[in-house]
CSV table of C-alpha atoms and ligand atoms in Angstrom, one decimal:
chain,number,residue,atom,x,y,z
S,14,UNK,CA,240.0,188.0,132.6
S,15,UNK,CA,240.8,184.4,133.6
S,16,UNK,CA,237.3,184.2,135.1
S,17,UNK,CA,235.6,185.2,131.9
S,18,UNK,CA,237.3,182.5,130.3
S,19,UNK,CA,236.4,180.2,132.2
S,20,UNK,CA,233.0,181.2,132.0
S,21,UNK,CA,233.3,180.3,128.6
S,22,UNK,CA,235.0,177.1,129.0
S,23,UNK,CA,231.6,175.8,131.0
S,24,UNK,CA,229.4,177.4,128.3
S,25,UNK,CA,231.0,175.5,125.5
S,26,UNK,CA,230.8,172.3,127.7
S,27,UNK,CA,227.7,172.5,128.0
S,28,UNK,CA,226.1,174.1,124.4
S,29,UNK,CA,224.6,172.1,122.4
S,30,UNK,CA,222.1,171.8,119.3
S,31,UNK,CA,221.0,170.1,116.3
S,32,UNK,CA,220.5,173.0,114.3
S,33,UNK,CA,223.3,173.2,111.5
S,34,UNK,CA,223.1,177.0,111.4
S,35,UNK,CA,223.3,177.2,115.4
S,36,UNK,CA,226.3,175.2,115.7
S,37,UNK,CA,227.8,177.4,112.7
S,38,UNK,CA,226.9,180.5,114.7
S,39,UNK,CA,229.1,178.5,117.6
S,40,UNK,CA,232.1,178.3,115.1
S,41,UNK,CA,231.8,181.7,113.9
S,42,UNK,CA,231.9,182.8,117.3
S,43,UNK,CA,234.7,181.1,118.8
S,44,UNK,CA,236.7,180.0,116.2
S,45,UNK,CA,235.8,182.5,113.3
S,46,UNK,CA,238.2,184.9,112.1
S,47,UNK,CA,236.9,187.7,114.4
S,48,UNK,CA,235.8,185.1,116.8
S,49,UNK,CA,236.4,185.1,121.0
S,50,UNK,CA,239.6,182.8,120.5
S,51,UNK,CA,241.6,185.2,118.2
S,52,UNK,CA,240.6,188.2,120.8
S,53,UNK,CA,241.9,186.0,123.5
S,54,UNK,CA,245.1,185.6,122.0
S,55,UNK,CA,245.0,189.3,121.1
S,56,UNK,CA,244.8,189.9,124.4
S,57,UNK,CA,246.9,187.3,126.1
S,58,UNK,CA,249.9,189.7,124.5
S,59,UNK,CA,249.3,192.4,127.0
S,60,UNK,CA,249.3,189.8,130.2
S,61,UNK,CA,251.7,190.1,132.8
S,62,UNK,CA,254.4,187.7,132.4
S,63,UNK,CA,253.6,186.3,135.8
S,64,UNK,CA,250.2,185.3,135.0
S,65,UNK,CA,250.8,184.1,131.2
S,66,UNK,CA,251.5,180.4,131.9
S,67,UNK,CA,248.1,179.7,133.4
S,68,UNK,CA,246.2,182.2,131.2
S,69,UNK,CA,248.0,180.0,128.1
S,70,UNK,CA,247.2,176.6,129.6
S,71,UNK,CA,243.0,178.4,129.9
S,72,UNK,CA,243.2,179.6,126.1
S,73,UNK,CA,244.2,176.5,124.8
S,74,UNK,CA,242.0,174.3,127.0
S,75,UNK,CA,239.3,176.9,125.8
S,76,UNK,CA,240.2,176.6,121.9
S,77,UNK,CA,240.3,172.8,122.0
S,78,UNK,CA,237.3,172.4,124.0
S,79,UNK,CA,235.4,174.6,121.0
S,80,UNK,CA,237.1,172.9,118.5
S,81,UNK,CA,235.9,169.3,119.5
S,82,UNK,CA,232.2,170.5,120.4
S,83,UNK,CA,232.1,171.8,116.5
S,84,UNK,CA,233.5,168.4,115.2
S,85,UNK,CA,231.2,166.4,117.7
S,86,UNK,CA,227.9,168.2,116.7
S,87,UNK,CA,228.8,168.6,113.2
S,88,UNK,CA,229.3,164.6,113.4
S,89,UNK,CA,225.9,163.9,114.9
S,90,UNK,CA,224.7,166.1,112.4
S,91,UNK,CA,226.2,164.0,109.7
S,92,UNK,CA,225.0,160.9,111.2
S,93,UNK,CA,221.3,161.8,111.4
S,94,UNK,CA,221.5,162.7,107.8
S,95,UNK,CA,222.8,159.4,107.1
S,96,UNK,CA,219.9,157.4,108.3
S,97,UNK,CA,217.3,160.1,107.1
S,98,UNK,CA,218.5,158.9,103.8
S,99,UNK,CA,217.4,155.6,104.9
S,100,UNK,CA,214.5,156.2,106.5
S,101,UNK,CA,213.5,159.3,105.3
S,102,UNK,CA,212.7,162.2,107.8
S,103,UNK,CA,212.1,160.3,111.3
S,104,UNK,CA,210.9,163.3,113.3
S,105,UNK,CA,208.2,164.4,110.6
S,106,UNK,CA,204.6,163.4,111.5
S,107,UNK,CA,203.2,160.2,110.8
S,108,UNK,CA,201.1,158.7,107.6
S,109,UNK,CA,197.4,159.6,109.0
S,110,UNK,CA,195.4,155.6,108.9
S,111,UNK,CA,193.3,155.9,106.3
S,112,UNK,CA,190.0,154.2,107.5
S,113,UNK,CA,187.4,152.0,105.4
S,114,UNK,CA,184.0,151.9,104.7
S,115,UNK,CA,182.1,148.8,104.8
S,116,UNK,CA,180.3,148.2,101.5
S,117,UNK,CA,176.5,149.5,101.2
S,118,UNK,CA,175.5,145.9,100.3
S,119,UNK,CA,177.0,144.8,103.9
S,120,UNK,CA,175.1,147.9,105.4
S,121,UNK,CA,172.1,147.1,104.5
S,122,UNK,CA,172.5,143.5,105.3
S,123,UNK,CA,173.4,143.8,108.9
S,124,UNK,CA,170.4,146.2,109.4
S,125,UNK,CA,168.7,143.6,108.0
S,126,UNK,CA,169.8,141.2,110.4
S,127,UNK,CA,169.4,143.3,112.9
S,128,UNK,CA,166.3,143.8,112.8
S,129,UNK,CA,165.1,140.5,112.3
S,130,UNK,CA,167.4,139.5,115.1
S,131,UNK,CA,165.6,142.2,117.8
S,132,UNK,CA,162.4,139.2,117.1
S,133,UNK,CA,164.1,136.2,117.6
S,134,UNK,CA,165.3,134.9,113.8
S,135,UNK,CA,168.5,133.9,114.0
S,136,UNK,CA,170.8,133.7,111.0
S,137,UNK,CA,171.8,131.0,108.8
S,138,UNK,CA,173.9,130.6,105.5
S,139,UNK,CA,174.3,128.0,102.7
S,140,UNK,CA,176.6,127.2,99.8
S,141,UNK,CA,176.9,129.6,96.4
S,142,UNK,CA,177.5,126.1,94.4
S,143,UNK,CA,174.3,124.5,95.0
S,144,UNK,CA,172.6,121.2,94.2
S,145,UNK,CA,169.3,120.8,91.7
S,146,UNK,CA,167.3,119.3,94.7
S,147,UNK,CA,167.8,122.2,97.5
S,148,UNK,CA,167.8,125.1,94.8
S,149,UNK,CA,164.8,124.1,92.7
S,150,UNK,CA,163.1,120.0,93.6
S,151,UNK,CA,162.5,120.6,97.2
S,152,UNK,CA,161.5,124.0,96.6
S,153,UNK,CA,158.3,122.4,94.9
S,154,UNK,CA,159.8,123.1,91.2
S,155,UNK,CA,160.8,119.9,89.7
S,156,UNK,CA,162.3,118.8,86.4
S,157,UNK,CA,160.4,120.6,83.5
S,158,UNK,CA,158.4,122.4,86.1
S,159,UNK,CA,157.6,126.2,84.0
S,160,UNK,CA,158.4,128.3,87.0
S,161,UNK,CA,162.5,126.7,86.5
S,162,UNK,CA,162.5,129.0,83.5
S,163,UNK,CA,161.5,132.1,85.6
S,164,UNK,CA,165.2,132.6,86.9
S,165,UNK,CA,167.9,132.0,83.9
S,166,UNK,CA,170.8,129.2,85.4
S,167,UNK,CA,174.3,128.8,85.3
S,168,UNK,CA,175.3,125.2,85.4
S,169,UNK,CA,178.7,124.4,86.7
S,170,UNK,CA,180.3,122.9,83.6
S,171,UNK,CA,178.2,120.1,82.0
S,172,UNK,CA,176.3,118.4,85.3
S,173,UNK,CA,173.3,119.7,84.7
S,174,UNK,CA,172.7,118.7,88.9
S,175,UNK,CA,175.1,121.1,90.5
S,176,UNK,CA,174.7,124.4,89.8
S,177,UNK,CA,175.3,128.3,91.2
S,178,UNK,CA,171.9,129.5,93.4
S,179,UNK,CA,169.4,131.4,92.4
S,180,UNK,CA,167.9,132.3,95.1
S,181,UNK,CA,168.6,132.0,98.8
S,182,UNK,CA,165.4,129.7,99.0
S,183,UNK,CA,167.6,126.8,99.0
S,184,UNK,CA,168.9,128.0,102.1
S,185,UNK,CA,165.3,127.1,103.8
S,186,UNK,CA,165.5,123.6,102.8
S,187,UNK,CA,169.0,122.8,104.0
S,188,UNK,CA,167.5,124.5,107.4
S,189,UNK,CA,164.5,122.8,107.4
S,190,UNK,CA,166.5,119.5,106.8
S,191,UNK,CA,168.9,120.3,109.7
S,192,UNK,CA,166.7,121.8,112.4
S,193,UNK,CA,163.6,120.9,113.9
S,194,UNK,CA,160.2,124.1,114.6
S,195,UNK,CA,160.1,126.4,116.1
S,196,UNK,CA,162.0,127.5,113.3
S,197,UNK,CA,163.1,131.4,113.1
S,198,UNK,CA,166.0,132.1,110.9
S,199,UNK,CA,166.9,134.6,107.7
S,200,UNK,CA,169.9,133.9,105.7
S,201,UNK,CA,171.8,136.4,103.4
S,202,UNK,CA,173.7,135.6,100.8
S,203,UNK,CA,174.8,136.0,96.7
S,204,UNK,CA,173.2,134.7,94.6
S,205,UNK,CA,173.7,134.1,90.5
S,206,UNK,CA,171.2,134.4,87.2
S,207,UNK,CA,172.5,133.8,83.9
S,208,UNK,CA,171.0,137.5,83.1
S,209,UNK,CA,172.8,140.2,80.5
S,210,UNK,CA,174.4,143.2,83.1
S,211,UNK,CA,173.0,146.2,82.9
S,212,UNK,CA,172.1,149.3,85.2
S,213,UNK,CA,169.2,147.3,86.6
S,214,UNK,CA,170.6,143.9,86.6
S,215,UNK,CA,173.6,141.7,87.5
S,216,UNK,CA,174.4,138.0,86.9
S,217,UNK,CA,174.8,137.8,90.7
S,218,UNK,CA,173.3,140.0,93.4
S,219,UNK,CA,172.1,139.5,97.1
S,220,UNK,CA,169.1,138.0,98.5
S,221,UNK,CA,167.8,137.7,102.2
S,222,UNK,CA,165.6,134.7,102.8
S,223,UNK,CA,163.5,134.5,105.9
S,224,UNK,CA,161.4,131.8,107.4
S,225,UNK,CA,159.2,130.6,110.4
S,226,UNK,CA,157.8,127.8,110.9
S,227,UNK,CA,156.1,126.6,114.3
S,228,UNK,CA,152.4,125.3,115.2
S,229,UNK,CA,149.8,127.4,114.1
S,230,UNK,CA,152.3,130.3,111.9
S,231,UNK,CA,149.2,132.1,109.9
S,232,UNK,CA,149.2,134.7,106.9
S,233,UNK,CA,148.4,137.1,109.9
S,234,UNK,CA,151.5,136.6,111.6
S,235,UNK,CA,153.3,137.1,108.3
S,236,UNK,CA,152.0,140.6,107.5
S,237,UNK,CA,152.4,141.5,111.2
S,238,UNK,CA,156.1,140.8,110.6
S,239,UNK,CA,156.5,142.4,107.2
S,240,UNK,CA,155.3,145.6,108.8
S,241,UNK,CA,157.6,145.8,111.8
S,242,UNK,CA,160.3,144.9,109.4
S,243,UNK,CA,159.3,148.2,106.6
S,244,UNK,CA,159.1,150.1,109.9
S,245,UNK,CA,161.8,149.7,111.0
S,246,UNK,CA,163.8,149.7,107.9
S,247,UNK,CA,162.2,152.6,106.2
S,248,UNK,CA,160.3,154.2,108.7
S,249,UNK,CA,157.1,153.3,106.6
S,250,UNK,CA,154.5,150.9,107.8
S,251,UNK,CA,152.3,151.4,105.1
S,252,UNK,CA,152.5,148.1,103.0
S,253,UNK,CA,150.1,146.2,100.5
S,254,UNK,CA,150.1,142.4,99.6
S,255,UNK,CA,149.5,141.6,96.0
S,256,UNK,CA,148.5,138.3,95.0
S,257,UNK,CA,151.6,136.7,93.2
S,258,UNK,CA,153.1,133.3,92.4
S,259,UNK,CA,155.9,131.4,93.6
S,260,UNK,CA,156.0,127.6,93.7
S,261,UNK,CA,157.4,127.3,97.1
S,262,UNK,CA,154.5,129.3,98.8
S,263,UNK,CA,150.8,129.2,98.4
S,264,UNK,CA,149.2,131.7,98.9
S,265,UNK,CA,151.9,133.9,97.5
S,266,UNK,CA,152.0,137.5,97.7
S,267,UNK,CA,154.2,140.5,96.5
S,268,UNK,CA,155.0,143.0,99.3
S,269,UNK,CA,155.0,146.5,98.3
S,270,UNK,CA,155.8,149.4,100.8
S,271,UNK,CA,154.0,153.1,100.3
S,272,UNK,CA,157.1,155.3,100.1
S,273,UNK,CA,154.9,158.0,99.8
S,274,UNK,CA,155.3,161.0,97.1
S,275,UNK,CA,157.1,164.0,98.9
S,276,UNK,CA,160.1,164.1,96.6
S,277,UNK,CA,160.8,164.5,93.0
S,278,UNK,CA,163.1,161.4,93.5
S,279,UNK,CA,159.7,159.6,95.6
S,280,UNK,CA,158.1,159.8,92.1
S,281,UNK,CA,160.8,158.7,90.0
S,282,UNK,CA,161.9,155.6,92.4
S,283,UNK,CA,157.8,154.5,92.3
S,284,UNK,CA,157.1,155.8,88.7
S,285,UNK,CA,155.0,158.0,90.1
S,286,UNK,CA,152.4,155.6,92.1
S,287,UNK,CA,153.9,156.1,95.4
S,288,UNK,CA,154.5,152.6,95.9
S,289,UNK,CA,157.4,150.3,95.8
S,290,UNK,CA,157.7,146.3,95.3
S,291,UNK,CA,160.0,145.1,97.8
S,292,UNK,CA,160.1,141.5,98.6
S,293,UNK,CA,157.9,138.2,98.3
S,294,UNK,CA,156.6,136.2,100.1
S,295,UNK,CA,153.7,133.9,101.4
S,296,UNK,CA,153.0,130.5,103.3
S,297,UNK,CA,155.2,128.0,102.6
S,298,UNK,CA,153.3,125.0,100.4
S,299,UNK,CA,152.9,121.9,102.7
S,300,UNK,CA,155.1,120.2,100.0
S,301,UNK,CA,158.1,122.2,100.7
S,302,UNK,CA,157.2,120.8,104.4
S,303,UNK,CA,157.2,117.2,103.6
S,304,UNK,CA,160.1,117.8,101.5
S,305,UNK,CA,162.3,118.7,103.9
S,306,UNK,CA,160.8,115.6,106.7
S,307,UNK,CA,158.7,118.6,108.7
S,308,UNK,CA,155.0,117.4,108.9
S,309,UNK,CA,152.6,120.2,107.0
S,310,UNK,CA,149.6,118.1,108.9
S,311,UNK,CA,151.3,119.3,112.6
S,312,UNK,CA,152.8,122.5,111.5
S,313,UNK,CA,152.7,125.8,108.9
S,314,UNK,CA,154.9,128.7,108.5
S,315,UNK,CA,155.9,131.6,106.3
S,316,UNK,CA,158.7,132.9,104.1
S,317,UNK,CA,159.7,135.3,102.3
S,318,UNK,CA,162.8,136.8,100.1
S,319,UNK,CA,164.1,140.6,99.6
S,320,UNK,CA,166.9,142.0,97.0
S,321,UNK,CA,169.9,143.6,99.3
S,322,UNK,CA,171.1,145.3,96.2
S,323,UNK,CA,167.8,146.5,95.7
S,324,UNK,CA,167.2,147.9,99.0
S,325,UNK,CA,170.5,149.7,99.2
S,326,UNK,CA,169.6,151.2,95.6
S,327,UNK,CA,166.7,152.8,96.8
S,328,UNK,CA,168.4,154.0,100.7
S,329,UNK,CA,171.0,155.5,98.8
S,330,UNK,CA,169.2,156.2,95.6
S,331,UNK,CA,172.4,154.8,93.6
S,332,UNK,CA,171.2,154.6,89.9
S,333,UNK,CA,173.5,151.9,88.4
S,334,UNK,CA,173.9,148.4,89.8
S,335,UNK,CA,177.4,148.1,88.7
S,336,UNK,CA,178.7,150.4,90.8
S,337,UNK,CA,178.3,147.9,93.9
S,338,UNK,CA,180.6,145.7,92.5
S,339,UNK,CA,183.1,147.8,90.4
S,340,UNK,CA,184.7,148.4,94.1
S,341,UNK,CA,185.2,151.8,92.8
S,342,UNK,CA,186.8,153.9,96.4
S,343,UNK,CA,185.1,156.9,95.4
S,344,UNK,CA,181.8,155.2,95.5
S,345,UNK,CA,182.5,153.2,98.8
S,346,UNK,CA,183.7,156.2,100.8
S,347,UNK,CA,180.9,157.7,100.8
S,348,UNK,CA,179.0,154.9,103.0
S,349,UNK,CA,179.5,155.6,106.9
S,350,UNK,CA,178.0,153.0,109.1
S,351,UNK,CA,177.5,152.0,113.0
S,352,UNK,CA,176.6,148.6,112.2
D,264,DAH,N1,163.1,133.1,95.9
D,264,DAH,C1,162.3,134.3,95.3
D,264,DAH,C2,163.1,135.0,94.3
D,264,DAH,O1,164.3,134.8,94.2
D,264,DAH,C3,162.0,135.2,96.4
D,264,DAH,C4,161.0,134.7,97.4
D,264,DAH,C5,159.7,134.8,97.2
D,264,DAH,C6,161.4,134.0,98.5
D,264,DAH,C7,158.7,134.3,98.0
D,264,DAH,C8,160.5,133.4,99.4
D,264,DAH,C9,159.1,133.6,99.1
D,264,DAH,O2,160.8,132.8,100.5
D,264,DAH,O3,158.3,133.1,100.0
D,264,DAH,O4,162.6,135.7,93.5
């Protein structure tokens, strides 16, 4: 009998648990009305006399040794409740990161770049708040030159000399005035046109510029790099050159890309031609040249300018300009991207 009990007395030394019901199921069994302890005491009548001191001294090592264990656990209990109230839950499983999506505009840019980039163009940048001489003068437009009314400004406040950039164009003079050929660089950026918003068009959007001047840069070289950039992008090599205007280039030329008439949405996105305008371009007018101190005598080059929006519009067939700048989450999550 005194062995048993001191089996139990190393069983409650050593039971523990954070389970409110377990350690209630501990009570109930020791310490409950019917529990072990009240049999042991039951029992401790019908001991010899001889033996009843040290099977007393057992009991009530055994009774205190429960009752402590219940108190202990039930504290730790208490405690954990404490700071859950705090902290909340600590052993429930973490918030999952919720990860972003890098904007379609930036997708399409960076292939962009990357392509350009596998050819040698390196890239360059220039301010949003731009000055009348690198946005329009050096570009070959100057004042009360017609072709000034072909892109709708906005001033910054009442000097009529700084103003937001049309166009990334002005990018190529500030290059041209900072570096000397071979020249090979393309430079993204916003731009702004005082334009009403609509699904088609925004009063700013994204351009990439591109330019290359060295000795001897002909049209050839141009449409030899206008291909391997629709292939690339598009898969499509098929392209077509329409004579155009631009005052910073002559001969000018509008690049569209045969996109082909497979789909329903193939003859919706080229109204039903097969082809679509993507970008301009042509040589750049020895005036731009002298403009920016390059001699047009020594060398030539090309240039050309594409609509990001535009692009990603017609990858992702998205219908409604607005949408890439409403920063609407259920429209950006559905861009994935490696680049
Ligand atoms: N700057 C023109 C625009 O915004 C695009 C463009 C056309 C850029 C021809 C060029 C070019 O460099 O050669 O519409």
């Amino acid at each position: 009998m005194i062995d048993t009990l001191k089996e139990h007395l190393v069983a409650v030394e050593n039971f523990s648990s954070q389970s409110p019901e377990e350690i209630e199921n501990f009570r109930i069994k020791y310490l409950g009305k019917k529990g072990l302890m009240n049999e042991f005491f039951a029992a401790f009548k019908t001991i010899p006399n001889e033996q009843k001191k040290e099977f007393g001294q057992v009991i009530n090592q055994l009774k205190q040794a429960a009752t402590e264990k219940v108190n202990v656990l039930k504290e730790a209990l208490e405690d954990q409740q404490d700071t859950a109230g705090i902290y909340g839950d600590l052993t429930r499983p973490g918030q999952p990161l919720e990860l972003g999506a890098r904007h379609p505009i930036s997708i399409v840019k960076n292939q962009i770049i990357d392509i350009f980039s596998r050819i040698g163009f390196n890239v360059s940048e220039g301010p949003e708040v731009e000055d009348d001489w690198h946005n329009f003068t050096a570009l070959n437009l100057p004042e009360y030159h017609p072709a000034r009314d072909m892109q709708d400004t906005f001033f910054i406040q009442t000097n009529p000399d700084i103003l937001l950039r049309t166009h990334t164009s002005s990018v190529q003079v500030r290059y041209m005035e900072n570096n000397k050929p071979p020249i090979r660089t393309i430079s993204p950026g916003r731009v702004y046109r005082n334009e009403a918003i609509s699904a088609r068009s925004h009063c700013f959007f994204h351009q990439v510029e591109g330019l290359y001047v060295d000795k001897d840069v002909s049209f050839a070289d141009l449409k030899q790099t206008l291909q391997y950039f629709t292939t690339e992008m598009f898969g499509k090599s098929k392209i077509r050159l329409r004579p155009s205007y631009f005052p910073f280039t002559e001969p000018s030329a509008e690049v569209d890309v045969y996109w082909g008439l497979e789909t329903e949405a193939d003859y919706r996105m080229t109204k039903g031609t097969g082809w679509l305008e993507i970008m301009g371009c042509g040589m750049v007018d020895p005036n731009v040249l002298k403009n920016c101190g390059i001699d047009p005598e020594e060398y030539s080059g090309f240039a050309f300018g594409m609509g990001i929006d535009r692009i990603a519009m017609l990858l992702h067939q998205i219908t409604d300009i607005r949408l890439l700048s409403e920063n609407d989450t259920r429209f950006l999550k559905q861009f994935k991207s490696a680049l």
